[in-house]
Coordinates of C-alpha atoms in Angstrom, one line a residue:
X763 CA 0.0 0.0 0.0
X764 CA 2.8 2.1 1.2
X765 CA 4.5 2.2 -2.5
X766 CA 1.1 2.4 -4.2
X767 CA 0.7 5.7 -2.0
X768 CA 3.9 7.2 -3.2
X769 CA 3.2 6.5 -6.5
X770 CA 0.1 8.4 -6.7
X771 CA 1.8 11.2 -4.9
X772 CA 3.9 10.9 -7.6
X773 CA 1.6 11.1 -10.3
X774 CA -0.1 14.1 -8.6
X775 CA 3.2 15.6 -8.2
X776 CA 4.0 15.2 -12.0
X777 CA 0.6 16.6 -13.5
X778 CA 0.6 19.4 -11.0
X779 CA 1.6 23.1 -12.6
X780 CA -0.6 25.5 -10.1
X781 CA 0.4 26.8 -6.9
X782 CA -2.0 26.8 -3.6
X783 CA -2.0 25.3 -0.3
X784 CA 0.0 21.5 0.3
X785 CA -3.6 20.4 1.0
X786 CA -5.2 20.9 -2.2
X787 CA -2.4 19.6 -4.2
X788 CA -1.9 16.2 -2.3
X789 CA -5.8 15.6 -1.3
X790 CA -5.9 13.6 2.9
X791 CA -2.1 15.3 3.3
X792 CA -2.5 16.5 7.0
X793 CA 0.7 18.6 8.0
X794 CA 2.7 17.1 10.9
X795 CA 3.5 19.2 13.8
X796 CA 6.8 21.1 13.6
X797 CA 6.3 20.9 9.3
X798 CA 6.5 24.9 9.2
X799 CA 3.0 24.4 7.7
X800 CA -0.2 25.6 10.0
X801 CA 2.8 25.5 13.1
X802 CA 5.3 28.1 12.0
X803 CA 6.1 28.1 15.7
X804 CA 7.4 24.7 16.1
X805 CA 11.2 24.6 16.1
X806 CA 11.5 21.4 14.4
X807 CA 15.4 21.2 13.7
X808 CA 16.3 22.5 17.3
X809 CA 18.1 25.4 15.7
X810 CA 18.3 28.4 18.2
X811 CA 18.1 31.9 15.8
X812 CA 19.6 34.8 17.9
X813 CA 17.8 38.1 17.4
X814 CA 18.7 40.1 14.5
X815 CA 19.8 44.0 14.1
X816 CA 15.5 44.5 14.4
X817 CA 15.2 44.9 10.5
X818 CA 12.2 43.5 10.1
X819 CA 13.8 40.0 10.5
X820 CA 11.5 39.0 13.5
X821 CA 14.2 38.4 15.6
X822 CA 13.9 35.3 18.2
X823 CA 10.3 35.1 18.4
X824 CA 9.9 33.1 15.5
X825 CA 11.9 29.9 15.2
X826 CA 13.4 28.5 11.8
X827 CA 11.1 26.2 10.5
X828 CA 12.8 23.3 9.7
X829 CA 12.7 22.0 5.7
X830 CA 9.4 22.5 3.9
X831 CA 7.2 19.5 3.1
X832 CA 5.6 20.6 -0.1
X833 CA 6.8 17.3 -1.6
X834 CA 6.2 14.2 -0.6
X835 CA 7.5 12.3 1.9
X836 CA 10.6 11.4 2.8
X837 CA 10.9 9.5 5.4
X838 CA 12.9 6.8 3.4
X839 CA 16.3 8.6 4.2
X840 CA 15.6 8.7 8.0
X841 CA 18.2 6.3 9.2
X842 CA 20.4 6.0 6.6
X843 CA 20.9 9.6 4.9
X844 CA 20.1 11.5 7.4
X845 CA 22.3 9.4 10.1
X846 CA 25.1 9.6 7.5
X847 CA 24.4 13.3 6.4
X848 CA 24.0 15.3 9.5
X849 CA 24.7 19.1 9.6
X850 CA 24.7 18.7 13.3
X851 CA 27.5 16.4 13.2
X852 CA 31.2 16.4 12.0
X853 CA 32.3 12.7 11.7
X854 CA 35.7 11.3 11.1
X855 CA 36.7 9.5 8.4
X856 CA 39.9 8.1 8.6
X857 CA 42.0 6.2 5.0
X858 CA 44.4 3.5 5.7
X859 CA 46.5 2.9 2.5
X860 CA 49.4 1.2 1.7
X861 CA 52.6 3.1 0.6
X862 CA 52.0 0.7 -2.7
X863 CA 48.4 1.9 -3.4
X864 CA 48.9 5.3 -2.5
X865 CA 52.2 5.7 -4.9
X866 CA 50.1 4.1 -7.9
X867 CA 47.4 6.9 -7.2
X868 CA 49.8 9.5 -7.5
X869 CA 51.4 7.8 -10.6
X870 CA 48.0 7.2 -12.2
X871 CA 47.3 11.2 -11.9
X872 CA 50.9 12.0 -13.5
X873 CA 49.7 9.9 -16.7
X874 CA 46.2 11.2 -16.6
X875 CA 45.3 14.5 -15.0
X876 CA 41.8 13.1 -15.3
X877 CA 42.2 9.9 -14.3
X878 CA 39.6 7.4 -12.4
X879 CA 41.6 4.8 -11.0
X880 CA 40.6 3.3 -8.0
X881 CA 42.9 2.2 -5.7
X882 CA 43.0 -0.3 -2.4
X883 CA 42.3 1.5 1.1
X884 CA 40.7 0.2 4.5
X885 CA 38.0 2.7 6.0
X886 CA 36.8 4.2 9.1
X887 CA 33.8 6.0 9.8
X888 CA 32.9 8.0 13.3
X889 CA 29.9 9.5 14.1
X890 CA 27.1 9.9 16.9
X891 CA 29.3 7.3 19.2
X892 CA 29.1 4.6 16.5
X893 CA 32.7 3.4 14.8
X894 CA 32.3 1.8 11.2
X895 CA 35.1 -0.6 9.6
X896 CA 35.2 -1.0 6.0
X897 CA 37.8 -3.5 5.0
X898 CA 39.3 -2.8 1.0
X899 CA 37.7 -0.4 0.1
X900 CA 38.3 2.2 -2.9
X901 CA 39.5 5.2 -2.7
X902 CA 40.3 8.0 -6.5
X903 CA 40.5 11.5 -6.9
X904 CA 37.6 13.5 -8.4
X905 CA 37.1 17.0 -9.8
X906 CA 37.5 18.7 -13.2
X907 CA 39.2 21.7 -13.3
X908 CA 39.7 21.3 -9.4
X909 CA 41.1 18.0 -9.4
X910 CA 45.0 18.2 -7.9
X911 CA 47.7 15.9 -6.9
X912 CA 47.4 14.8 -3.0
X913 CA 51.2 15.2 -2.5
X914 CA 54.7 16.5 -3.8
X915 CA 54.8 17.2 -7.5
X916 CA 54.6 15.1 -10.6
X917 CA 56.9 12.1 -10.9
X918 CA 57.5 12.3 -7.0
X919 CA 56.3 9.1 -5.0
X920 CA 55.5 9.3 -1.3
X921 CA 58.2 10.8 0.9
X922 CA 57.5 9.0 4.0
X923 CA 57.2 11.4 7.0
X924 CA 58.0 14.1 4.7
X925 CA 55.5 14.4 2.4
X926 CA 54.2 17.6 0.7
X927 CA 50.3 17.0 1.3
X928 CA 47.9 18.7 -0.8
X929 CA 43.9 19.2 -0.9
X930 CA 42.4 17.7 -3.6
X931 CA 38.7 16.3 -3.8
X932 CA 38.3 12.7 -3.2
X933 CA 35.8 9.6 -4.0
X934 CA 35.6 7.1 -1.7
X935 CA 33.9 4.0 -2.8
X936 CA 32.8 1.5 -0.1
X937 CA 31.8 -1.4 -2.2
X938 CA 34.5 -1.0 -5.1
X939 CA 35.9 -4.5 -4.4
X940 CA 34.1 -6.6 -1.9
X941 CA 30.1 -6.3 -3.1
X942 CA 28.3 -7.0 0.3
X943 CA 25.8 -5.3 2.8
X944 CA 29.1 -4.9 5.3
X945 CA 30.5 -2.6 3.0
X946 CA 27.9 -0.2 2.8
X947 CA 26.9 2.7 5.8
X948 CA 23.7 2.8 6.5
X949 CA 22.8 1.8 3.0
X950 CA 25.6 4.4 1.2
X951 CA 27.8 3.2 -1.0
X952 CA 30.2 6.3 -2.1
X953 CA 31.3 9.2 -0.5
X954 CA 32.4 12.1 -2.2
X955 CA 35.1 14.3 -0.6
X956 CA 35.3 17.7 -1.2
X957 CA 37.8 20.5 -0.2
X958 CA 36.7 23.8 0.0
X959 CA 37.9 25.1 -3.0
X960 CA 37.6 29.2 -3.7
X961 CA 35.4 29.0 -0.4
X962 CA 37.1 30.4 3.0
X963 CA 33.8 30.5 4.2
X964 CA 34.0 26.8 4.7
X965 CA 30.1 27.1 3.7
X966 CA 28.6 28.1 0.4
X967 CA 28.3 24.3 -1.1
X968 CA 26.9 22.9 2.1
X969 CA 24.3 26.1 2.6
X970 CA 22.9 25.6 -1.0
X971 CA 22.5 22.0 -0.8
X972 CA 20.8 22.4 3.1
X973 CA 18.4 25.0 1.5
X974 CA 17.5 23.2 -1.8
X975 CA 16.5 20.8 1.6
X976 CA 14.9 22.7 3.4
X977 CA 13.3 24.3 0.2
X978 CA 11.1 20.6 -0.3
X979 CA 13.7 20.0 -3.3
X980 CA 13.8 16.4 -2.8
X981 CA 15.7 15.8 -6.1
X982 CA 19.0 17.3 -4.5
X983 CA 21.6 15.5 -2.7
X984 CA 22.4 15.2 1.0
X985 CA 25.7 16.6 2.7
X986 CA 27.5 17.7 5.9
X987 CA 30.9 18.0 7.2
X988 CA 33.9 15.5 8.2
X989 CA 37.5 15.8 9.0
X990 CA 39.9 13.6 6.9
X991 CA 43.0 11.5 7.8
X992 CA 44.9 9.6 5.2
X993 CA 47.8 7.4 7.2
X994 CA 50.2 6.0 4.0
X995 CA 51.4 3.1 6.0
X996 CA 54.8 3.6 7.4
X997 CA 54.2 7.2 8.1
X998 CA 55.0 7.4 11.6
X999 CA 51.4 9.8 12.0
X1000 CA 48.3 10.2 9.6
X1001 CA 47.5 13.6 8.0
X1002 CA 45.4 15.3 8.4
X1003 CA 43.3 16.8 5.9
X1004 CA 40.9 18.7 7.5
X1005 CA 37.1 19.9 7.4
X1006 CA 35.6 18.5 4.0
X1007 CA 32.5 18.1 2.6
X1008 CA 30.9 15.6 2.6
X1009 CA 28.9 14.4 -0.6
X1010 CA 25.9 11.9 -1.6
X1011 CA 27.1 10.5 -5.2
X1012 CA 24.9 10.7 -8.0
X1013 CA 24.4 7.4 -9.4
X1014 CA 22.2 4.5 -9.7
X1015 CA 22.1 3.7 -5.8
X1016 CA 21.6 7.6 -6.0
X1017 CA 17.7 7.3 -8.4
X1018 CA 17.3 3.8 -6.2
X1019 CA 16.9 5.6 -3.0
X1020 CA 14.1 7.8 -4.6
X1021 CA 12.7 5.2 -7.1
X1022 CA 8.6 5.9 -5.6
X1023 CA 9.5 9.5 -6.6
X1024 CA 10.5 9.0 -9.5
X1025 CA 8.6 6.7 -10.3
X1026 CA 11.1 4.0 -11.9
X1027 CA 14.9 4.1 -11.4
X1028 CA 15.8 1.6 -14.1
X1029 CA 16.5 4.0 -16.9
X1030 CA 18.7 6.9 -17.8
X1031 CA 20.8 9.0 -15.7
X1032 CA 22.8 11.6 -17.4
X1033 CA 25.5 13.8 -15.9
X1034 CA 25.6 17.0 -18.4
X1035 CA 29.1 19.3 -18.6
X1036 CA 29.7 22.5 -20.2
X1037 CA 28.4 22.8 -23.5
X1038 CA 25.4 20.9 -22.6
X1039 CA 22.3 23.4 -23.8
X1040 CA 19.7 20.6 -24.4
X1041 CA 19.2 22.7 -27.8
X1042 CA 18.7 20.3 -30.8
X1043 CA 20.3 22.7 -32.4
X1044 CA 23.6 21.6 -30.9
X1045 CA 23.2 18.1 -30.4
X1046 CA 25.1 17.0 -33.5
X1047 CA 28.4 18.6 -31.9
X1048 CA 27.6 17.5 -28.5
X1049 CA 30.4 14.9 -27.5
X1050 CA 28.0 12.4 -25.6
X1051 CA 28.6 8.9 -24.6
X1052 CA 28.1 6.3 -22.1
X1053 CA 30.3 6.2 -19.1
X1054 CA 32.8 3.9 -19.9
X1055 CA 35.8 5.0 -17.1
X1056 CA 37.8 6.9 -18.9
X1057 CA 37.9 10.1 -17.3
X1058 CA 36.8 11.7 -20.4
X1059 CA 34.9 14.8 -19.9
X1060 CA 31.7 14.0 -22.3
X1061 CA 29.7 16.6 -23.0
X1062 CA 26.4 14.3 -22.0
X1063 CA 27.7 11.0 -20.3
X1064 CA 25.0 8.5 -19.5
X1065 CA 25.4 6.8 -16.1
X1066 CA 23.1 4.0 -16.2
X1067 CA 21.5 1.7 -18.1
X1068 CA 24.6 2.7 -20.6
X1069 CA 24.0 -1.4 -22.2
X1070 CA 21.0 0.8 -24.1
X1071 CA 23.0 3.6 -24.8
X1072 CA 22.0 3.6 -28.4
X1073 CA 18.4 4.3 -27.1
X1074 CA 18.8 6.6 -24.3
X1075 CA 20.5 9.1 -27.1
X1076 CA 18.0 8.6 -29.3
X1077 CA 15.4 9.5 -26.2
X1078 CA 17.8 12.8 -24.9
X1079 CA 18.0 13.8 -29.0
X1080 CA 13.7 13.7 -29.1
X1081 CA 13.5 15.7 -26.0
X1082 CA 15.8 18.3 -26.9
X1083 CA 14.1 18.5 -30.5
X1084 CA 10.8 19.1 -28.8
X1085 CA 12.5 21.4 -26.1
X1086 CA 13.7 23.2 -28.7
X1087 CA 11.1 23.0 -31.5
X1088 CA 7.7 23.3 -29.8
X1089 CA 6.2 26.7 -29.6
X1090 CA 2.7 28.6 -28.1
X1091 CA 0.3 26.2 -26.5
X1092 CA 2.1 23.0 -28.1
X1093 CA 5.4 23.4 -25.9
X1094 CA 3.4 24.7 -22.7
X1095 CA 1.0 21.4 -22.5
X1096 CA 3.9 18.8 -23.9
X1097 CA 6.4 19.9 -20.9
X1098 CA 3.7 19.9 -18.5
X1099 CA 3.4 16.0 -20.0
X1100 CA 7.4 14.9 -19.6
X1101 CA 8.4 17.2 -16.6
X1102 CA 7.0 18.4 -13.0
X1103 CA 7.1 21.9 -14.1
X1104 CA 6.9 23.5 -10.2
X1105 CA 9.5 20.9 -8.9
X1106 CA 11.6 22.3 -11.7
X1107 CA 10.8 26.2 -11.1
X1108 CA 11.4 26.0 -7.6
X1109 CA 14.6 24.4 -8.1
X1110 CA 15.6 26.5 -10.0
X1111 CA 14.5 29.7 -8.2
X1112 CA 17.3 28.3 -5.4
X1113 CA 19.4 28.1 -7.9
X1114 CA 18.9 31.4 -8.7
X1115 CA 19.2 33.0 -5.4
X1116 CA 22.3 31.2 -4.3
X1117 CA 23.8 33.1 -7.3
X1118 CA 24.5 29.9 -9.3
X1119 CA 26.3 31.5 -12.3
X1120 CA 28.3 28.4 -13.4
X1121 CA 24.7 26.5 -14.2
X1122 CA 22.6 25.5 -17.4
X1123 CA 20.9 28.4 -17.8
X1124 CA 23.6 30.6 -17.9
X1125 CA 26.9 28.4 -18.6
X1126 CA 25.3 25.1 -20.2
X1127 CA 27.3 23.2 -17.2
X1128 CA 26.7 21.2 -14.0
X1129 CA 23.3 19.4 -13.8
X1130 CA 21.9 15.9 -14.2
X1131 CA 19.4 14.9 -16.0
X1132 CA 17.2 11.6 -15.1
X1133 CA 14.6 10.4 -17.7
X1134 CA 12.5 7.7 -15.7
X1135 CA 10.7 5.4 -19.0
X1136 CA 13.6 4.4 -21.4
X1137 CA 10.4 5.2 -23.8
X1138 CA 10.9 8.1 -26.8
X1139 CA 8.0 9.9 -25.9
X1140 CA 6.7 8.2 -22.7
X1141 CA 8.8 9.3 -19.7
X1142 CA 9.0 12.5 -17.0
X1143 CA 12.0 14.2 -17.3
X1144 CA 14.0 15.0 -13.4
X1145 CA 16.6 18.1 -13.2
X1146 CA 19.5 17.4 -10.7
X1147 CA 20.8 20.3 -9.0
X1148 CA 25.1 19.6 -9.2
X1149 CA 28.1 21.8 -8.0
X1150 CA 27.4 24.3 -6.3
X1151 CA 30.9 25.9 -4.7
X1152 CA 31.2 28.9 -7.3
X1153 CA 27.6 30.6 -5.0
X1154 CA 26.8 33.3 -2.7
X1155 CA 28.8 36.0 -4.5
X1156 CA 31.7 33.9 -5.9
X1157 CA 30.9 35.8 -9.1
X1158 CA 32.4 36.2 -12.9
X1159 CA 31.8 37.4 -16.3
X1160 CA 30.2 34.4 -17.8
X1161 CA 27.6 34.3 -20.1
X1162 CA 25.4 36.9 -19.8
X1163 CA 26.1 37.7 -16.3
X1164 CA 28.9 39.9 -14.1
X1165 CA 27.1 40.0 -11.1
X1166 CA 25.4 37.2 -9.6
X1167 CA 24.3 38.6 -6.7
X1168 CA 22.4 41.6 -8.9
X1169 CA 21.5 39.1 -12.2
X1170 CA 17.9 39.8 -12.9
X1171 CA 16.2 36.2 -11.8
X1172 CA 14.3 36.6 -15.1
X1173 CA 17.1 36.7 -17.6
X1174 CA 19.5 34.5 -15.9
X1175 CA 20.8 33.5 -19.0
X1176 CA 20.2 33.2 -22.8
X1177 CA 17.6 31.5 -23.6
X1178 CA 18.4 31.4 -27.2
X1179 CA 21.1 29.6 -26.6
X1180 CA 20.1 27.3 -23.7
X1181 CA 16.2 26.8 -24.1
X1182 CA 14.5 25.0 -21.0
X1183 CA 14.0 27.2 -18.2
X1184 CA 13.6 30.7 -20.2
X1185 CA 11.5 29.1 -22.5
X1186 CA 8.9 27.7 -19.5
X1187 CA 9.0 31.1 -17.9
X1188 CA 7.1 33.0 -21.0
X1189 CA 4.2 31.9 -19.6
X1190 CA 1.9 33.3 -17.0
X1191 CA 1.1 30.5 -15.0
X1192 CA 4.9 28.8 -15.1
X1193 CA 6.5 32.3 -14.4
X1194 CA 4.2 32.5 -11.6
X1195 CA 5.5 29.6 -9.7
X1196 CA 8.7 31.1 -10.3
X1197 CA 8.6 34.3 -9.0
X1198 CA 6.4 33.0 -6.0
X1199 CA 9.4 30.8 -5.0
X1200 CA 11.5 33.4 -5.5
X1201 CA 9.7 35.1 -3.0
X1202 CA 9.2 32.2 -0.3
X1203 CA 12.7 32.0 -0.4
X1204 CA 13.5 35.3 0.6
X1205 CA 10.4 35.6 3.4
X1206 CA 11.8 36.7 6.5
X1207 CA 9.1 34.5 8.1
X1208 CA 10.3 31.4 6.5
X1209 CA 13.7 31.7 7.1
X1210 CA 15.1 29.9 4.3
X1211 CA 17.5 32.7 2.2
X1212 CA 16.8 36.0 4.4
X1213 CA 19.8 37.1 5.2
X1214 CA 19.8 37.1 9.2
X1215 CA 18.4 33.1 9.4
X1216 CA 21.4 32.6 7.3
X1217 CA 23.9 34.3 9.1
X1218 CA 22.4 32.6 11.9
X1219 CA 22.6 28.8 10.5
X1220 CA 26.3 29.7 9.3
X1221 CA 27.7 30.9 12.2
X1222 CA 26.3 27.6 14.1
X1223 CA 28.2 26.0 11.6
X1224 CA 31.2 27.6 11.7
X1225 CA 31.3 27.3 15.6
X1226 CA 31.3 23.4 15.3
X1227 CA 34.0 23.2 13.0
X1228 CA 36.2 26.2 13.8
X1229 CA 38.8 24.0 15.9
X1230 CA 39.2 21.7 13.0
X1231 CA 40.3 24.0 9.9
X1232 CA 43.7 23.9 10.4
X1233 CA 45.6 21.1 8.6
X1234 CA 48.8 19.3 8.1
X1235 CA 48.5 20.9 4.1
X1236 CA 49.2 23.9 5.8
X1237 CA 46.6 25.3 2.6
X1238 CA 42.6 27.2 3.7
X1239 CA 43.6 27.2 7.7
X1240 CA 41.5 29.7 8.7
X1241 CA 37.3 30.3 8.4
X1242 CA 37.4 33.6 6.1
X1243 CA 34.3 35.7 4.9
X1244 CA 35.3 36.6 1.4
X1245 CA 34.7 35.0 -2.0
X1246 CA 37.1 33.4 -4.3
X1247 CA 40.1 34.9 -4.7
X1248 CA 39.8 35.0 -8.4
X1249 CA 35.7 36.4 -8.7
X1250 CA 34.9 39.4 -10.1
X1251 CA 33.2 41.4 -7.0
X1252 CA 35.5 40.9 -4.1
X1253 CA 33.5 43.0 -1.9
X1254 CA 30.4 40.5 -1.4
X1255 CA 30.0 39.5 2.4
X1256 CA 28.0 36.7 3.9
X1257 CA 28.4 37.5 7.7
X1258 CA 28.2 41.2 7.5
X1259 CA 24.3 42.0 8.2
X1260 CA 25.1 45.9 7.8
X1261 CA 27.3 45.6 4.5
X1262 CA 25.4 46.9 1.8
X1263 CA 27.5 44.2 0.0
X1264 CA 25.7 41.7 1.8
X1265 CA 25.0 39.0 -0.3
X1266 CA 21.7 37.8 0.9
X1267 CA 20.7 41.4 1.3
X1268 CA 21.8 42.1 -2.4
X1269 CA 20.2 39.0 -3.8
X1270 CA 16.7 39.8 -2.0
X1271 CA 16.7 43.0 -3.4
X1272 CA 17.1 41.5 -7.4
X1273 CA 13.6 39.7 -7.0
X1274 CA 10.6 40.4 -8.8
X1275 CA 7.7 41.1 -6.6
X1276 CA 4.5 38.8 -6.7

């Protein structure tokens, strides 16, 4: 009965493009206590919120309400994701590796810069008084233009007790080589690694994630802290690496875990890199192919279901025909038909106010895409919010944009160039979920992007992982409050609730009014 339930939610969920109350779009949904919902008073994540400067922020009296439940529920991850994925909670991971593994890492990354090789590692995990042992596990590096060399420079193996350590993103892989329930936590598989690259703030990609969250956007990944120690064996100590971020992969386990919301999680998962406009027009020059572990940057690589490759191309190529083609009453009925057009709006309208520059609409780059029916024409089309370190005034000239923080919401992009979002918001009713999201968000009495909650929930953050920031790289050793060294606008602050540079200030004051 229970998957039966979801899957009408589901269907409800996909055919539903008007606003109103939670109530009339899932009919016998009856808000829990603490939902933020009919009980805006209920402190349901046991956040405390210290007044504010008295600008109309409503101080303490009003508790954050904790994430929204326009969508349904989600109780699946209670357990396992959220255990794993707490933002209450810095866990320690700690790699064991032999001085053999560790030296063919570093020589795979001097052949390939982009490499994917796994290598052998033994795990621990930490967390909430339990310890985890993972026995042979996997452990690469990860990135793009991020990814680095974890020690010395290239051609150098491991100098034992003298190594130059370096921060560089990591994947761990749990199940890589033993395929068993004991080498999973809590039902997760991977663990992606992050360092906080271009963010002293030790915050943006963690804050945008946690909002998407508390936003209802159920399609976005989960993520918290850890602190990181790598002991090569024979070192006399571990390193230590310091505060990372810690990442839910996006891959088949990743569609498994939210199969009754998307209604099948058999089919095709696509991970979409710059140049990816999902305009037909482009398609012939797109370099797209199935994941085949390589390291190759494919412009569209399919993650699963890549045996029926052939087909799942042929399916992306229809729907960015018809993405691209359709016009007038046509287009607004058909992407009603293969696409949960508020889901989509509303993540997007986060997207938008975390000053997401480096995204489809603007830059063609970092998304998924999830079709859920391998079927041409027959299948609801899922966007997957990816990547979001380059936010919350980390700004450049890129596209059409030189200001994220003052980018009209409306023309976040060019449309002419990349078609989906611009394209829905040229009508009424679609561009009215849009700008009413836009609008939630930045509600001082839902607490979700006004700028004093958010000072607020970052400085909570930063006081539980302020003693941990310095490392044995000796690189990002102190908590900073400035964008990337390399942005455009250098003036942008996050803590600062008087700056007139205040991000969240400036952001708020970009949006279109209802």
């Amino acid at each position: 009965m229970k998957k039966i339930f979801h899957l009408l939610l589901l269907l409800v969920v996909g055919l539903s493009i008007t606003t109103g109350c939670v109530e009339d779009r899932y009919p016998g949904y009856v808000p829990k206590p603490g939902t933020g919902q009919n009980d805006k008073d209920e402190n349901g994540d046991n956040e405390e919120t210290p007044g504010g400067d008295n600008e109309n922020d409503g101080g303490s009296e009003t508790p954050e309400p904790p994430f929204n439940s326009d969508y349904p529920d989600t109780s699946w991850a209670e357990g396992e994701l959220d255990w794993v994925f707490d933002m209450n909670e810095v866990p320690e991971i700690h790699v064991e590796i032999s001085e053999e593994q560790w030296n063919e890492l570093l020589k795979a990354y001097d052949q390939n810069s982009e490499t994917n090789k796994y290598v052998h590692c033994d795990v621990e995990f930490d967390s909430k008084g339990e310890h985890h042992t993972f026995a042979d596990a996997g452990l690469r590096l990860r990135g793009n233009t991020s990814r680095r060399r974890p020690e010395g420079n290239g051609g150098e193996m491991h100098k034992r007790n003298n190594a130059d350590w370096h921060h560089c993103h990591f994947m761990l892989n749990l199940r890589k080589y033993q395929k068993d329930d004991a080498h999973e936590l809590k039902n997760v598989r991977k663990l992606h690694l992050k360092w906080h690259k271009d963010d002293r703030a030790y915050c943006r990609e963690l804050y945008c994630y946690d909002l998407f969250r508390r936003f209802g956007i159920w399609t976005t990944v989960y993520s918290s802290y850890c602190r990181l120690w790598i002991h090569v064996e024979g070192d006399s100590k571990p390193a230590y690496y310091g505060v990372y971020e810690m990442i839910e992969a996006i891959d088949d386990h990743y569609v498994k875990k939210r199969k009754e919301l998307f209604g099948d999680h058999k089919h095709n998962l696509w991970k979409c890199r710059y140049g990816a406009t999902l305009n037909y027009n482009d398609f012939g020059g797109a370099w797209i192919h199935y994941d085949d572990d390589s390291g190759n940057n494919y412009t569209y690589e399919l993650k699963s279901n890549t045996e029926n490759f052939e087909a799942a191309k042929a399916q992306l190529k229809a729907f960015t025909k018809n993405l691209t083609q359709l016009s007038g009453a046509e287009f607004h009925d058909w992407i009603a038909k293969v696409c949960d057009v508020r889901l989509l709006l509303r993540t997007y309208a986060v997207n938008v106010v975390v000053g997401m520059w480096d995204d489809y609409w603007n830059n063609c780059n970092n998304y998924y895409i999830y079709f859920n029916s391998s079927d041409s024409e027959d299948y609801k089309f899922f966007f997957i919010p990816f990547d979001y370190d380059n936010t919350l005034g980390t700004s450049s000239h890129c596209g059409v944009q030189s200001d994220s923080g003052r980018q009209d919401p409306l023309n976040w992009g060019d449309t002419g160039k990349n078609p989906l979002i611009g394209k829905i918001l040229k009508y009424d009713d679609y561009r009215k979920i849009y700008i009413e999201a836009l609008n939630e968000l930045c509600d001082p009495t839902m607490k979700l992007f006004h700028y004093q909650a958010s000072i607020d929930r970052i400085n909570g953050w930063h006081n539980m992982i302020r003693d941990y920031v310095v490392n044995d790289t000796e690189e990002d050793c102190e908590i900073k409050d400035r964008p990337a060294r390399w942005g455009n606008i250098y003036d942008y602050r996050l803590l600062d609730a008087n700056s007139s540079m205040n991000f969240f200030k400036v952001k708020a004051e970009s949006i279109p009014n209802n």
